[in-house]
Short mmCIF file of C-alpha atoms in Angstrom, two decimals:
data_model
loop_
_atom_site.label_atom_id
_atom_site.label_comp_id
_atom_site.label_asym_id
_atom_site.label_seq_id
_atom_site.Cartn_x
_atom_site.Cartn_y
_atom_site.Cartn_z
CA UNK C 641 104.22 74.70 69.53
CA UNK C 642 102.59 77.93 70.59
CA UNK C 643 99.17 77.38 71.46
CA UNK C 644 97.07 78.90 69.41
CA UNK C 645 94.22 81.79 70.25
CA UNK C 646 91.98 81.20 72.76
CA UNK C 647 87.91 81.92 70.88
CA UNK C 648 85.33 82.26 73.21
CA UNK C 649 82.25 79.54 72.92
CA UNK C 650 79.75 82.39 71.52
CA UNK C 651 82.72 82.10 68.43
CA UNK C 652 81.84 79.06 68.35
CA UNK C 653 78.62 78.98 68.67
CA UNK C 654 78.00 82.25 65.62
CA UNK C 655 79.84 79.30 63.31
CA UNK C 656 77.57 76.57 63.97
CA UNK C 657 74.85 78.06 63.32
CA UNK C 658 75.26 77.24 60.13
CA UNK C 659 75.10 74.04 60.24
CA UNK C 660 71.92 73.90 59.00
CA UNK C 661 72.12 75.77 55.68
CA UNK C 662 75.18 73.23 55.18
CA UNK C 663 73.96 69.50 55.91
CA UNK C 664 70.80 71.37 53.66
CA UNK C 665 73.92 71.86 50.15
CA UNK C 666 75.11 68.41 50.65
CA UNK C 667 71.49 67.35 50.81
CA UNK C 668 70.60 68.44 47.20
CA UNK C 669 71.11 66.34 44.61
CA UNK C 670 73.39 67.77 41.88
CA UNK C 671 76.59 69.20 42.08
CA UNK C 672 75.44 71.68 39.36
CA UNK C 673 72.40 72.43 42.41
CA UNK C 674 75.04 72.75 44.65
CA UNK C 675 76.97 75.33 42.78
CA UNK C 676 74.30 77.53 41.92
CA UNK C 677 73.90 77.81 45.75
CA UNK C 678 77.79 78.70 46.19
CA UNK C 679 76.32 82.87 45.30
CA UNK C 680 74.15 82.71 48.58
CA UNK C 681 74.11 85.16 51.52
CA UNK C 682 74.21 82.46 53.79
CA UNK C 683 77.85 81.53 51.95
CA UNK C 684 78.46 85.27 52.83
CA UNK C 685 78.08 85.81 56.20
CA UNK C 686 79.37 81.76 56.56
CA UNK C 687 82.92 83.67 55.48
CA UNK C 688 82.45 86.54 56.84
CA UNK C 689 82.03 85.39 59.82
CA UNK C 690 85.40 82.95 60.11
CA UNK C 691 87.38 86.10 58.92
CA UNK C 692 85.81 88.66 61.71
CA UNK C 693 85.94 86.53 64.53
CA UNK C 694 89.43 84.85 66.70
CA UNK C 695 88.66 81.06 65.03
CA UNK C 696 90.70 81.32 62.04
CA UNK C 697 94.90 81.89 62.70
CA UNK C 698 98.10 83.26 61.29
CA UNK C 699 100.26 80.07 61.10
CA UNK C 700 101.86 78.46 58.22
CA UNK C 701 99.27 76.71 57.18
CA UNK C 702 101.29 76.12 53.98
CA UNK C 703 103.62 73.97 56.38
CA UNK C 704 100.70 71.93 58.49
CA UNK C 705 99.36 71.45 54.62
CA UNK C 706 102.22 69.23 53.80
CA UNK C 707 102.91 67.60 56.98
CA UNK C 708 99.01 66.72 57.43
CA UNK C 709 98.60 65.32 53.59
CA UNK C 710 94.80 63.93 53.93
CA UNK C 711 94.36 66.72 54.46
CA UNK C 712 96.30 68.65 50.92
CA UNK C 713 93.80 67.07 48.18
CA UNK C 714 90.28 68.92 48.42
CA UNK C 715 88.93 65.88 46.61
CA UNK C 716 90.12 62.98 49.62
CA UNK C 717 87.95 62.02 51.40
CA UNK C 718 88.32 64.33 55.34
CA UNK C 719 85.59 62.46 57.89
CA UNK C 720 87.59 59.96 58.73
CA UNK C 721 90.08 62.22 59.60
CA UNK C 722 87.87 65.55 60.39
CA UNK C 723 86.16 63.57 63.37
CA UNK C 724 88.89 63.28 65.17
CA UNK C 725 90.34 66.43 65.04
CA UNK C 726 91.01 69.40 67.77
CA UNK C 727 89.60 71.94 67.90
CA UNK C 728 93.16 72.92 66.76
CA UNK C 729 92.97 70.52 64.06
CA UNK C 730 89.77 71.84 62.58
CA UNK C 731 91.12 75.91 62.90
CA UNK C 732 93.44 74.77 60.91
CA UNK C 733 92.29 73.72 58.55
CA UNK C 734 89.54 75.60 58.34
CA UNK C 735 92.33 78.96 58.36
CA UNK C 736 94.84 76.58 55.54
CA UNK C 737 90.72 76.79 52.96
CA UNK C 738 90.19 80.53 53.52
CA UNK C 739 94.39 80.61 52.88
CA UNK C 740 94.71 78.51 50.12
CA UNK C 741 91.10 79.83 48.14
CA UNK C 742 93.66 83.82 48.23
CA UNK C 743 95.59 81.62 45.79
CA UNK C 744 93.36 79.20 45.22
CA UNK C 745 90.52 80.25 43.02
CA UNK C 746 87.12 78.26 43.75
CA UNK C 747 89.68 75.51 47.04
CA UNK C 748 86.43 77.78 49.51
CA UNK C 749 83.78 76.74 46.87
CA UNK C 750 85.13 73.66 46.13
CA UNK C 751 85.51 72.27 50.42
CA UNK C 752 82.18 73.94 50.86
CA UNK C 753 80.54 71.68 47.09
CA UNK C 754 82.58 68.13 48.75
CA UNK C 755 81.53 68.38 51.92
CA UNK C 756 84.34 69.67 54.20
CA UNK C 757 82.51 72.95 55.09
CA UNK C 758 79.39 70.98 57.18
CA UNK C 759 82.27 67.91 58.78
CA UNK C 760 84.05 70.66 60.01
CA UNK C 761 81.20 72.33 61.10
CA UNK C 762 79.30 68.30 62.68
CA UNK C 763 83.45 67.90 64.77
CA UNK C 764 82.74 71.68 65.83
CA UNK C 765 79.87 70.68 67.14
CA UNK C 766 80.80 67.50 68.91
CA UNK C 767 82.95 69.20 70.92
CA UNK C 768 81.06 71.46 71.87
CA UNK C 769 78.29 68.97 72.57
CA UNK C 770 81.26 67.72 74.74
CA UNK C 771 81.10 70.48 77.02
CA UNK C 772 86.21 69.55 77.05
CA UNK C 773 87.01 72.90 77.65
CA UNK C 774 90.58 72.30 76.20
CA UNK C 775 89.86 71.72 73.14
CA UNK C 776 88.50 75.41 72.81
CA UNK C 777 92.09 76.73 73.14
#
């Protein structure tokens, strides 16, 4: 398998800064309240940051999802899988959500509401705090 394009620490820091926002969103008691927040500026900024950085990658995301069944259905509880994921898998998962939203409208909103984005950012923060530079490639 070919190596993914490197990503710098500055990019990861920019993304992890959104973790507090997503944790507050996850703490909202009702799905309706969460849905009302989907049009807020922070989510647009996060989406833009993902698209304007090297975090998202070009790869065959459909095949990757087929090989990684746990990530295929957004209704699944992904916490165990995400919290064991390496940086490459986190990048692939987030790329799959962003690219998939182009074909399935509302997919990205669904992974926000389900808390998957929060889990990805939590794991990303954990990897950064460990300081294992091999994880950044």
